[in-house]
Amino acid sequence: MSTEVETKTVVTVDEKKEIIETSDEKKVIEQEEAEVTAAAAAAAAGEKEAVGKESGKEAKEPIPPPPPRVHKIDFEKDVVYLFQFSRTSVLPSLSPYCLKTETWLRLTGINYQAQ
């Protein structure tokens, strides 16, 4: 006779984080949708100010996007900064486009720094 055995699926830490993040995102989306529908209903009824006072919450402004990451803070004037993959012992760059650009900069005599 064979018996059936249920195997429990193993959830990794990354999967747990994703599950928590998606559930948090769903909650935030549901709250935003509820606020939008409440605001739309209040606007239709002409009671927009009354709803704001009753709930005690002010309209949230959208969060501005984070500033872009800059690899170098103090830029010099008239210097081209070439951001590329790290150098190897054989090649200046693994990317043919970066290699071509660096060669062109060297041939034309333009002041550059490879990052």
Short mmCIF file of C-alpha atoms in Angstrom, two decimals, residues 80 82-87 91-110 112-115:
data_model
loop_
_atom_site.label_atom_id
_atom_site.label_comp_id
_atom_site.label_asym_id
_atom_site.label_seq_id
_atom_site.Cartn_x
_atom_site.Cartn_y
_atom_site.Cartn_z
CA VAL A 80 34.01 64.34 -20.16
CA LEU A 82 32.92 58.18 -19.29
CA PHE A 83 31.01 55.72 -17.09
CA GLN A 84 31.72 52.15 -18.12
CA PHE A 85 32.30 48.63 -16.82
CA SER A 86 35.37 48.09 -14.66
CA ARG A 87 38.65 47.60 -16.48
CA LEU A 91 41.05 45.37 -22.12
CA PRO A 92 40.13 48.88 -21.02
CA SER A 93 36.45 47.90 -21.22
CA LEU A 94 34.38 44.81 -21.97
CA SER A 95 31.75 46.84 -23.81
CA PRO A 96 32.61 47.54 -27.46
CA TYR A 97 30.70 50.84 -27.34
CA CYS A 98 32.63 52.09 -24.31
CA LEU A 99 35.88 50.92 -25.90
CA LYS A 100 35.02 52.75 -29.12
CA THR A 101 34.06 55.93 -27.24
CA GLU A 102 37.20 55.89 -25.10
CA THR A 103 39.38 55.35 -28.18
CA TRP A 104 37.64 58.24 -29.97
CA LEU A 105 38.10 60.52 -26.96
CA ARG A 106 41.80 59.60 -26.80
CA LEU A 107 42.32 60.16 -30.55
CA THR A 108 40.58 63.54 -30.61
CA GLY A 109 42.48 64.75 -27.55
CA ILE A 110 39.37 65.51 -25.50
CA TYR A 112 38.12 62.72 -20.18
CA GLN A 113 38.01 60.57 -17.09
CA ALA A 114 37.00 56.91 -17.25
CA GLN A 115 34.87 55.92 -14.27
#
